[in-house]
């Protein structure tokens, strides 16, 4: 993509009311646009990042046997009344609206009720539930939550993209083994998006359904949560359940635990028969006895994940995208001195060559900008590799190659560059 064609431009400043680092950098880079507090649009390069995260999550969900669906945002109050979640006292983040005939609708904040309702029309016998594997269904869907505080940029949106998976089991044993596998799937996702080394599995309140739920928490000074981390085991405890008894029951030592601020980038929950009972999702076993289906749910805020990466991996100059989710692998800059056509020709040739080799490249071909301005933009936008074609690089025998997280670049020939960059897949 040629930067001269991109409709977004970098900005020196972000909106005055924006206090979070993730939104400030993403707005200045033109990745997102702020509509109002907690409400953001995704612009071309922001959407590229979100889609890459979505693809990683989709691969992991499919690998564990997940079946992808897409449910409606509009929610039927009757289903939520059956589980006691329609009232604003029970769920404080509802957005509700009305049809022309005055009947009410909700905008989905989570999708247990409608999915259980769908499944109740397909499941009635043990034969409808897989025995050796688990039934797991997921979607990528826009959620609406009327969040009280929306000051954390895309970490806490009033509208945001979530992957929500729900699993359905005939037996507790089946649930337990699936739940354990999901812990590893989640760890793998955070590793793949580049924050595995600072993301911990934290024991948190399980509410009324189970003793604990598990949160995936990424260490960040700006995080809203407080956790106690055990470096050795990679386990943490959320402060809401932090006490002597819990520490002991997890086999941890209080003096080894370090208090940290963190961002919740996902969580997994046991639901038991909380929803299947209320909405009559049941099956009859071989002996004709009726049982409620057991459930788990597994959420990841994709937009929050994107914001977290920006929050924790950026530096003073801008964003530092991990290769796996960067909008482009390479940012190619051409620095023209005066009207030297040859430099532009060389850069164009390299650009075409990179594209031919399936390398994702953003080409800063803009005219009339100083080298300093182009370098500053490259640092702000944060592609993993910066290439510079200039009079000097040509004189030195090639192209300047620099990684975003390295201080100094080196000169490399066009041939060696292609060998280095060629996608391994
Ligand atoms: P929080 O305590 O941060 O409000 P939650 O407990 O309400 O999160 P869930 O309802 O379990 O979160 O949602 C699943 C995942 O969706 C969370 O782990 C988080 O990654 C993400 N998430 C929740 N609320 C938001 C939001 N307002 N904006 C973006 N992502 C969110
Ligand atoms: Mg919440």
PDB file of C-alpha atoms and ligand atoms in Angstrom, residues 145 147 154-157 160 162 264-267 299-301 304, ligand 1:
ATOM      1  CA  UNK A 145     -22.157  -2.454  27.277  1.00  0.00           C
ATOM      2  CA  UNK A 147     -19.916   0.933  30.885  1.00  0.00           C
ATOM      3  CA  UNK A 154     -10.283   0.662  23.343  1.00  0.00           C
ATOM      4  CA  UNK A 155      -9.529  -1.287  26.531  1.00  0.00           C
ATOM      5  CA  UNK A 156     -13.082  -0.519  27.664  1.00  0.00           C
ATOM      6  CA  UNK A 157     -15.453   0.197  24.822  1.00  0.00           C
ATOM      7  CA  UNK A 160     -16.427  -3.649  21.265  1.00  0.00           C
ATOM      8  CA  UNK A 162     -15.480 -10.001  21.503  1.00  0.00           C
ATOM      9  CA  UNK A 264      -7.816  -8.529  31.954  1.00  0.00           C
ATOM     10  CA  UNK A 265      -7.366  -9.723  28.373  1.00  0.00           C
ATOM     11  CA  UNK A 266      -9.681 -12.704  28.638  1.00  0.00           C
ATOM     12  CA  UNK A 267     -11.439 -15.018  31.000  1.00  0.00           C
ATOM     13  CA  UNK A 299     -14.334 -14.662  26.328  1.00  0.00           C
ATOM     14  CA  UNK A 300     -11.642 -12.518  24.809  1.00  0.00           C
ATOM     15  CA  UNK A 301     -12.073  -8.849  23.991  1.00  0.00           C
ATOM     16  CA  UNK A 304      -9.063  -4.800  24.277  1.00  0.00           C
TER      17      UNK A 304
HETATM   18  P1  LIG B   1     -14.213  -6.247  33.077  1.00  0.00           P
HETATM   19  O1  LIG B   1     -14.090  -6.758  34.469  1.00  0.00           O
HETATM   20  O2  LIG B   1     -12.928  -5.716  32.527  1.00  0.00           O
HETATM   21  O3  LIG B   1     -15.385  -5.329  32.878  1.00  0.00           O
HETATM   22  P2  LIG B   1     -15.797  -8.482  32.379  1.00  0.00           P
HETATM   23  O4  LIG B   1     -15.566  -9.362  33.542  1.00  0.00           O
HETATM   24  O5  LIG B   1     -17.019  -7.688  32.309  1.00  0.00           O
HETATM   25  O6  LIG B   1     -14.509  -7.527  32.171  1.00  0.00           O
HETATM   26  P3  LIG B   1     -16.521 -10.513  30.450  1.00  0.00           P
HETATM   27  O7  LIG B   1     -17.943 -10.141  30.551  1.00  0.00           O
HETATM   28  O8  LIG B   1     -16.141 -11.842  30.977  1.00  0.00           O
HETATM   29  O9  LIG B   1     -15.606  -9.369  31.076  1.00  0.00           O
HETATM   30  O10 LIG B   1     -16.030 -10.385  28.953  1.00  0.00           O
HETATM   31  C1  LIG B   1     -15.030 -11.232  28.381  1.00  0.00           C
HETATM   32  C2  LIG B   1     -13.830 -10.430  27.909  1.00  0.00           C
HETATM   33  O11 LIG B   1     -14.238  -9.317  27.109  1.00  0.00           O
HETATM   34  C3  LIG B   1     -13.019  -9.789  29.022  1.00  0.00           C
HETATM   35  O12 LIG B   1     -12.083 -10.680  29.535  1.00  0.00           O
HETATM   36  C4  LIG B   1     -12.339  -8.654  28.299  1.00  0.00           C
HETATM   37  O13 LIG B   1     -11.187  -9.147  27.598  1.00  0.00           O
HETATM   38  C5  LIG B   1     -13.364  -8.232  27.294  1.00  0.00           C
HETATM   39  N1  LIG B   1     -14.148  -7.050  27.705  1.00  0.00           N
HETATM   40  C6  LIG B   1     -15.072  -6.944  28.692  1.00  0.00           C
HETATM   41  N2  LIG B   1     -15.618  -5.722  28.724  1.00  0.00           N
HETATM   42  C7  LIG B   1     -15.038  -5.025  27.727  1.00  0.00           C
HETATM   43  C8  LIG B   1     -15.173  -3.699  27.220  1.00  0.00           C
HETATM   44  N3  LIG B   1     -16.048  -2.844  27.763  1.00  0.00           N
HETATM   45  N4  LIG B   1     -14.405  -3.310  26.160  1.00  0.00           N
HETATM   46  C9  LIG B   1     -13.536  -4.175  25.595  1.00  0.00           C
HETATM   47  N5  LIG B   1     -13.351  -5.435  26.024  1.00  0.00           N
HETATM   48  C10 LIG B   1     -14.085  -5.861  27.063  1.00  0.00           C
END
